[in-house]
Coordinates of C-alpha atoms and ligand atoms in Angstrom, one line a residue:
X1 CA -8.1 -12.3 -40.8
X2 CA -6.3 -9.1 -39.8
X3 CA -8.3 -5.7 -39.8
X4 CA -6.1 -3.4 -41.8
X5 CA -4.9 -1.4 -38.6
X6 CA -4.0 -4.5 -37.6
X7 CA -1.4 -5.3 -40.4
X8 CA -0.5 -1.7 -40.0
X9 CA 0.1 -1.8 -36.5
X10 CA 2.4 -5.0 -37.2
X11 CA 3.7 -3.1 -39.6
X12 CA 5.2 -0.8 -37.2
X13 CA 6.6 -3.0 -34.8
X14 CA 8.5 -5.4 -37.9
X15 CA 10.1 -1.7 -39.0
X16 CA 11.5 -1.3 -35.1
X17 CA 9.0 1.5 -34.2
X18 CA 8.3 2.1 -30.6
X19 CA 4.5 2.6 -29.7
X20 CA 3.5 5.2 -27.3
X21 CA 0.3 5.6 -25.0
X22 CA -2.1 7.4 -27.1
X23 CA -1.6 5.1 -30.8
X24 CA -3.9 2.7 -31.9
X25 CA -3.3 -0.9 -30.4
X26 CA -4.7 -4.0 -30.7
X27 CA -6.8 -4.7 -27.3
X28 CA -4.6 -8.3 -27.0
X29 CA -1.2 -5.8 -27.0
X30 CA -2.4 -3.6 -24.5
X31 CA -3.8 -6.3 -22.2
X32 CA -0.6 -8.4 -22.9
X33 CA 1.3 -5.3 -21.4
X34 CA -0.7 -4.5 -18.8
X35 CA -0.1 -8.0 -17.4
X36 CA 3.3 -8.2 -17.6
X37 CA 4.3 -5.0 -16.5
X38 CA 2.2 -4.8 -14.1
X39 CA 3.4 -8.0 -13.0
X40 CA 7.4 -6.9 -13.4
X41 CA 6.1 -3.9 -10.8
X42 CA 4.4 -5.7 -8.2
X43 CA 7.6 -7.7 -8.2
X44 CA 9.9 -4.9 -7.6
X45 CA 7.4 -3.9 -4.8
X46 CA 7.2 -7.6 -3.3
X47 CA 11.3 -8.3 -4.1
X48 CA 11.6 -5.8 -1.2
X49 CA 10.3 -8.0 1.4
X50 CA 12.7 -10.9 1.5
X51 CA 16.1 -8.2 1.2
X52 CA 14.3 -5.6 3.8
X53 CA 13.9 -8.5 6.8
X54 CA 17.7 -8.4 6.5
X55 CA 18.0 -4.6 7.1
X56 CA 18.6 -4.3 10.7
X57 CA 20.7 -7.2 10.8
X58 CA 23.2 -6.7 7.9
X59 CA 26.8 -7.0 9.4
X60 CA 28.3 -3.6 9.0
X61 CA 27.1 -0.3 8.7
X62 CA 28.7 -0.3 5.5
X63 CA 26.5 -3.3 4.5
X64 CA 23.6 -1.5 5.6
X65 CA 23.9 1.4 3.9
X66 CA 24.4 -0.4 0.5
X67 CA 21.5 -2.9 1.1
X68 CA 19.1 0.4 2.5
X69 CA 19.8 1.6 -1.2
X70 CA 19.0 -1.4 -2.6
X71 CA 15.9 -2.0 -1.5
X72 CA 14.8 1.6 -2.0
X73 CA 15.7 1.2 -5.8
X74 CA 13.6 -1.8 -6.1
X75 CA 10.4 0.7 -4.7
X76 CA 11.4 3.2 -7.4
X77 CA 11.7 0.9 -10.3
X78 CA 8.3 -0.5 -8.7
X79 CA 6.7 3.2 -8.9
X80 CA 8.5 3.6 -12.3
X81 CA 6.6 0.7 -13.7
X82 CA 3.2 1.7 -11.9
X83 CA 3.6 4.7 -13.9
X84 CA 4.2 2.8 -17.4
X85 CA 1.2 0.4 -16.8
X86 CA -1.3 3.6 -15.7
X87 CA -0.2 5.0 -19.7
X88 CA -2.2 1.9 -20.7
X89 CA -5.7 3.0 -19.0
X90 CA -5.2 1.3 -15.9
X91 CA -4.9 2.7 -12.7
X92 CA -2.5 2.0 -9.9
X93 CA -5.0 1.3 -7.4
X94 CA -7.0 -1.5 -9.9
X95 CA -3.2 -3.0 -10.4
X96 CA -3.2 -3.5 -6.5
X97 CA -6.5 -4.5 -5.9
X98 CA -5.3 -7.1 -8.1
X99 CA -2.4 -8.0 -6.6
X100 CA -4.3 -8.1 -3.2
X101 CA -7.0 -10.4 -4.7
X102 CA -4.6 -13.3 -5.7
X103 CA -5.9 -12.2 -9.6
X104 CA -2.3 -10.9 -10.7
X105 CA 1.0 -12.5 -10.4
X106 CA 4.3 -11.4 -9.1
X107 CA 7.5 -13.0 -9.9
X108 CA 8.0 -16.7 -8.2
X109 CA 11.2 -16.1 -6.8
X110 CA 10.0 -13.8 -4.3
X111 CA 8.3 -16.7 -2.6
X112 CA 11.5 -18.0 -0.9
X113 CA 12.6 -17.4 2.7
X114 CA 16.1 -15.3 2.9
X115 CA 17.1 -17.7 6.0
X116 CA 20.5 -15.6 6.8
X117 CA 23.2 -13.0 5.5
X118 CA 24.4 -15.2 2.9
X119 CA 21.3 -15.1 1.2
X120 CA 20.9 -11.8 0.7
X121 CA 24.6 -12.3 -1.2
X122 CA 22.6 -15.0 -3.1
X123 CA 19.8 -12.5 -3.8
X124 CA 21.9 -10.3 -5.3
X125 CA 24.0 -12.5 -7.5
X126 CA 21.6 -14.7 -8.6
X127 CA 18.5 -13.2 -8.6
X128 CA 19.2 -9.7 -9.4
X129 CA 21.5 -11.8 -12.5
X130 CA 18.6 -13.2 -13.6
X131 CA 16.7 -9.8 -13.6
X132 CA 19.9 -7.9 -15.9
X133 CA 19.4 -11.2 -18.2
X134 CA 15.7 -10.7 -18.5
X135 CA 15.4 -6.7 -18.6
X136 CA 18.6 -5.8 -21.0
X137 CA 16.5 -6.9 -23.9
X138 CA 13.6 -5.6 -22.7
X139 CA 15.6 -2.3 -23.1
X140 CA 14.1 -2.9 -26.9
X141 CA 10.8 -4.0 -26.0
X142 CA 7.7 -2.1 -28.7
X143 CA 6.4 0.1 -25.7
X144 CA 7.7 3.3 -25.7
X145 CA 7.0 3.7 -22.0
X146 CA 8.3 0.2 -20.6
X147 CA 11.2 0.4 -23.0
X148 CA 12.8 3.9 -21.7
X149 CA 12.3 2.4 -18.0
X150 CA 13.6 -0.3 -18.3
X151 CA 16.9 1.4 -19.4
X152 CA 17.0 3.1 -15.9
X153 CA 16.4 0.1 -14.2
X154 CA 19.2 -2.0 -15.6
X155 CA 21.7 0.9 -15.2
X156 CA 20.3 0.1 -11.0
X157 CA 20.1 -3.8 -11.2
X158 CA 23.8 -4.2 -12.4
X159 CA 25.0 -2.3 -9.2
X160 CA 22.7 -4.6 -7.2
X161 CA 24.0 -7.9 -8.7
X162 CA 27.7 -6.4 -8.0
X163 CA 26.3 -5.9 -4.3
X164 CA 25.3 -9.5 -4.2
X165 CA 28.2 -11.0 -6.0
X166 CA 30.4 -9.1 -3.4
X167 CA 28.8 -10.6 -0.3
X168 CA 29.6 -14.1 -1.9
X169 CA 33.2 -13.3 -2.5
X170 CA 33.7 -12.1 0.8
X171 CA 32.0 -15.7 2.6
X172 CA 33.4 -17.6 0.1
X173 CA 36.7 -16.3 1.1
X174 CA 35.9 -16.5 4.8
X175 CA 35.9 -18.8 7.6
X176 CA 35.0 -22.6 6.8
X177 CA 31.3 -22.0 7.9
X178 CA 31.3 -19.1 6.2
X179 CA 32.0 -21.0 3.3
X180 CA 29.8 -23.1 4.2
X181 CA 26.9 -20.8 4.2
X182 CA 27.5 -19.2 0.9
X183 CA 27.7 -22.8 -0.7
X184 CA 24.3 -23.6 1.1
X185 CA 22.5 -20.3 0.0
X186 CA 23.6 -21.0 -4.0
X187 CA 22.0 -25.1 -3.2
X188 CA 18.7 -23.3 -2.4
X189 CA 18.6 -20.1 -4.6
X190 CA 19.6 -21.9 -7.7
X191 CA 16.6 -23.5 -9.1
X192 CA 14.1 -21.4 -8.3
X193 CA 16.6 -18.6 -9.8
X194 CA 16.1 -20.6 -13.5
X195 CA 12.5 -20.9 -12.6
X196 CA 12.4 -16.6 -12.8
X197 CA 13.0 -17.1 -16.5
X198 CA 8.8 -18.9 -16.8
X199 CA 8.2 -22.1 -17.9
X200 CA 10.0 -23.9 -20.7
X201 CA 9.3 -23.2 -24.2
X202 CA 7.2 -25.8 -24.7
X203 CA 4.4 -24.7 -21.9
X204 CA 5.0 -20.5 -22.4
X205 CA 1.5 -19.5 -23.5
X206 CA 2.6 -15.9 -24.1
X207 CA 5.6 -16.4 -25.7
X208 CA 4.9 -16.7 -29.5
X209 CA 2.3 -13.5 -29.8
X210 CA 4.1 -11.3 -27.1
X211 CA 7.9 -12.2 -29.5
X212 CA 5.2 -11.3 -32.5
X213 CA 4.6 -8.2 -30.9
X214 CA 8.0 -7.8 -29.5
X215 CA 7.3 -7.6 -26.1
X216 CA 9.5 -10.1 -25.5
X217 CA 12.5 -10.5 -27.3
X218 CA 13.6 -13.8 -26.4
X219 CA 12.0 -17.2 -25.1
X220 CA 12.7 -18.2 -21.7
X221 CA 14.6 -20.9 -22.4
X222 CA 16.9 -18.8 -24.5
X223 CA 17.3 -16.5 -21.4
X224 CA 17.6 -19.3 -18.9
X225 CA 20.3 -20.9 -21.3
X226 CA 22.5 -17.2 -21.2
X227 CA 21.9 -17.0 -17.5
X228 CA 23.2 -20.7 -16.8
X229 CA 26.4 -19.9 -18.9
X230 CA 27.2 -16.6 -17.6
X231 CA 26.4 -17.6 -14.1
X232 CA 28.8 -21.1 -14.2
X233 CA 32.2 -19.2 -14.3
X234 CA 31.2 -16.7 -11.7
X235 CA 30.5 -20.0 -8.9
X236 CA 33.8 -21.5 -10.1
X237 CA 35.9 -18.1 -9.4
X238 CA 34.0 -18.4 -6.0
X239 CA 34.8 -21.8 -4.9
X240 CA 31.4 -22.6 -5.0
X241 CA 29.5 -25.7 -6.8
X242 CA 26.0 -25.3 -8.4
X243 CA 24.2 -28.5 -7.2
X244 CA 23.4 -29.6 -10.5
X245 CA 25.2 -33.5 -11.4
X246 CA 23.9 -33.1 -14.7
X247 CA 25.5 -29.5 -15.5
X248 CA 28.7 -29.6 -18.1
X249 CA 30.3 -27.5 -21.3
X250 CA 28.5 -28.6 -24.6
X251 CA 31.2 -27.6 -27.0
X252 CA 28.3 -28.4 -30.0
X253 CA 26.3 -25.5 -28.8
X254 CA 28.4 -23.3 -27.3
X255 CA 27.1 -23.7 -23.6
X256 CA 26.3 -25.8 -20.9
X257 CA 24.1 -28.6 -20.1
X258 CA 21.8 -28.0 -17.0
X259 CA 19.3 -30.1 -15.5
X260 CA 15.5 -28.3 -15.6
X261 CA 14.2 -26.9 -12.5
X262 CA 11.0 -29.3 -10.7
X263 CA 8.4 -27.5 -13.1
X264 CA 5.8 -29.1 -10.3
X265 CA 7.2 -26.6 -7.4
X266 CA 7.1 -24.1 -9.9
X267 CA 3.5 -24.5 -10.7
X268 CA 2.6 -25.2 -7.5
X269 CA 4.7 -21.9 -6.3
X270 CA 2.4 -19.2 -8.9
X271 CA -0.6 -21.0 -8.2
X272 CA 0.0 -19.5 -4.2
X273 CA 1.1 -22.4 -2.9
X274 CA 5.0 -21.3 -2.4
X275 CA 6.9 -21.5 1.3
X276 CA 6.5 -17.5 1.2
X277 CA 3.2 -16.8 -0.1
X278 CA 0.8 -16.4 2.2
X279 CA 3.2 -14.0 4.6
X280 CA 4.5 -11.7 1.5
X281 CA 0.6 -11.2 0.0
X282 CA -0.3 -10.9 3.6
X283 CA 2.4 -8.5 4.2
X284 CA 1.3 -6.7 1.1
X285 CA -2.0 -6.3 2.3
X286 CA -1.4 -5.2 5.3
X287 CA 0.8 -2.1 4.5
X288 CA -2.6 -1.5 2.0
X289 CA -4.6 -1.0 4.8
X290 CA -2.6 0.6 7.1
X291 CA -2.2 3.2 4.6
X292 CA -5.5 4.0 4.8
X293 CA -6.1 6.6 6.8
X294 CA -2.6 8.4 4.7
X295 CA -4.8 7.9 1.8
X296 CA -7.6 9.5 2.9
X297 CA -5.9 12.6 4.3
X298 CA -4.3 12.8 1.3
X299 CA -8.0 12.7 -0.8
X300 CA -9.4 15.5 2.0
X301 CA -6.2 17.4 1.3
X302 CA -6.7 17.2 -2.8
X303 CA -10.3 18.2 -2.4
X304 CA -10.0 21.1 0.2
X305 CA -7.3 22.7 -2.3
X306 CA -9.9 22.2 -5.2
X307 CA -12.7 23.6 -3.3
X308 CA -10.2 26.4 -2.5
X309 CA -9.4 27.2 -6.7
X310 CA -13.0 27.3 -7.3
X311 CA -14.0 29.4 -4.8
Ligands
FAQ401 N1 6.8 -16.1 -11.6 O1 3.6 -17.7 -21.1 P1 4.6 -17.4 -20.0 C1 12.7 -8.2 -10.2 C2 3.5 -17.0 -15.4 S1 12.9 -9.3 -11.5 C3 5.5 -15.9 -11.6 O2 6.0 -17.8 -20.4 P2 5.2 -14.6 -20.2 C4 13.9 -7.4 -9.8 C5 3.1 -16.0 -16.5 O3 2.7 -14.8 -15.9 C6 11.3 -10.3 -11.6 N2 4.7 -16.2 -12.7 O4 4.5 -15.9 -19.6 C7 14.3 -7.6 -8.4 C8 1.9 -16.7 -17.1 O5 0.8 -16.6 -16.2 P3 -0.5 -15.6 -16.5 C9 10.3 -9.6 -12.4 C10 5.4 -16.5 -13.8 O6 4.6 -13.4 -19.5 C11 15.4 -8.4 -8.0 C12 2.3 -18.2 -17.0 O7 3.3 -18.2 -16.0 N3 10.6 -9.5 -13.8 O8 11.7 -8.1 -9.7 C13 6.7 -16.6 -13.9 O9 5.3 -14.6 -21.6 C14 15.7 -8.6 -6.7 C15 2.9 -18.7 -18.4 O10 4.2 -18.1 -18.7 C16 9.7 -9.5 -14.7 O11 8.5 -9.6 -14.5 C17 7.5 -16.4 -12.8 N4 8.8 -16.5 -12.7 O12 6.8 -14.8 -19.7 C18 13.5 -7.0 -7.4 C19 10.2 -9.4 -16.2 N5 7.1 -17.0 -15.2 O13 0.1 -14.2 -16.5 C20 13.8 -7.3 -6.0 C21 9.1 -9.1 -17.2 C22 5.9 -17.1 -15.9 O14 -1.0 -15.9 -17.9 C23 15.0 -8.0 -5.7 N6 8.4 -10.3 -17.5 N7 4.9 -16.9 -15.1 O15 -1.5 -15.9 -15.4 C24 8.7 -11.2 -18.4 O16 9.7 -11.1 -19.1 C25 7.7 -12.3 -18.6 O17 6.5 -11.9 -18.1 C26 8.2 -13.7 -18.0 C27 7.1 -14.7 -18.3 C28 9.5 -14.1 -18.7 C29 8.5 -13.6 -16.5

């Protein structure tokens, strides 16, 4: 039941050819794309929020300044995105309204409180782990455009999950409460880190066409598995204990054990009802509209000059 581009469009992808903006596409592929990237942006825009409430009170200067850099990377990979998403015939400003409507997703991690420094260690490390383990493949994703930035924004995300993993070794090796702290931020940031990865297999409505496509080159679970055994070690070299009874090695297959994150909390998180929310959309909006009157200097500005090269 396959029109004939159709095969030949799957055709293309089976051989390894990238797709750019102006090829024929299926309408499911491009909608599929939009949504997701579109998505992975407004999270890079929204993943600001949590790290930049820590700005003006990160320790050192020297903290500052690396955190400052951080946070502007995540509005570049954001604008980088943006840009890939607007090569599929949609434009930045129906992506937002989007956003701003509750009728587009952004990732669920983003919905947690950073509650003090060590968090923004445990941002870092786990969450910016969890990114590299999700955007590496997607270095080889079909889409010529989300593919090439995506290899940008991993070369960025590695530093940031080096940034992150460097604040925990430095309160893991501190004072008791110190200790304390980082050991406290890892209890909290855990599970909703594994929940970044989507739902399990078993409940992923995108995952079989957008692997067909390659859009995705692995399930979530696969992902989630790599991130839980790449992630164990680094807690143990830190002192630190992931609050998991049920985690161990499974020599059978190679990795570990885990328990599954509460998929209710999860649901319950991208349906808007997360301890975050209503302040990060809110906060969202807000800058929207009080951009407004930039925006429209910017449209008088574009017209005068216009006016100007017709005259
Ligand atoms: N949060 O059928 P699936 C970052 C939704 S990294 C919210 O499995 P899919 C860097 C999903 O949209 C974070 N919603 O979906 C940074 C769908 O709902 P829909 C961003 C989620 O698309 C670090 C439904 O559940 N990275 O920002 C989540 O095949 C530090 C069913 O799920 C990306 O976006 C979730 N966690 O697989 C910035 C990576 N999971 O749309 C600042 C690109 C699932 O039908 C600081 N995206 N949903 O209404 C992907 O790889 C995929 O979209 C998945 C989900 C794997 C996230």
């Amino acid at each position: 039941e396959m029109s004939p581009e159709e095969i030949a469009f799957q055709e293309r992808i089976d051989r390894g050819e990238k797709i750019e903006p102006k090829e024929w596409m299926p309408e499911g592929y491009r909608k599929t794309l939009v949504r997701q990237i579109g998505q992975h942006a407004h999270s890079e825009i929204v993943g600001q929020l949590p790290e930049g409430n820590w700005i003006t009170r990160a320790p050192t200067l020297e903290r500052k300044a690396i955190l400052l850099a951080k946070v502007q990377d995540e509005a570049g990979h954001g604008l980088y995105l943006y840009s890939a998403a607007e090569t599929l015939g949609v434009s930045r400003d129906e992506l937002l309204e989007k956003l701003h409507s509750g009728n587009m997703k952004y990732s669920s991690i983003f919905n947690y409180p950073t509650l003090n420094w060590a968090d923004i260690g445990a941002v870092g490390w786990l969450v910016d782990g969890a990114a590299i383990m999700n955007q590496v493949p997607l270095q080889r994703t079909s889409y010529g455009p989300y593919s090439r930035a995506m290899i940008r924004i991993c070369k960025e995300e590695s530093f940031h999950q080096r940034q992150g993993y460097d604040i925990m070794m430095k309160m893991a090796a501190g004072t008791p409460e110190q200790k304390a702290m980082a050991q406290d931020a890892l209890n909290r940031f855990w599970y909703p880190s594994l929940m970044m990865f989507g739902p399990s297999d078993k409940d992923s409505v995108h995952s079989a066409q957008s692997m067909a496509w390659k859009i995705k080159i692995n399930t979530n679970d696969e992902l989630r598995q790599k991130f839980v055994d790449q992630t164990v070690p680094q807690a143990e070299y830190l002192g630190l204990t992931i609050p998991d009874e049920n985690l161990r090695w499974n020599e059978e297959k190679g990795g570990y054990d885990f328990s599954e994150p509460d998929w209710s909390e999860f649901f319950a998180v991208i349906a808007g009802n997360g301890p975050c929310n209503k302040e990060r959309l809110g906060a969202r909006v807000k800058a929207w509209e009080d951009g407004e009157w930039f925006r429209e200097g910017l449209m008088a500005h574009a017209r005068k000059e216009d006016a100007r090269r017709a005259a």
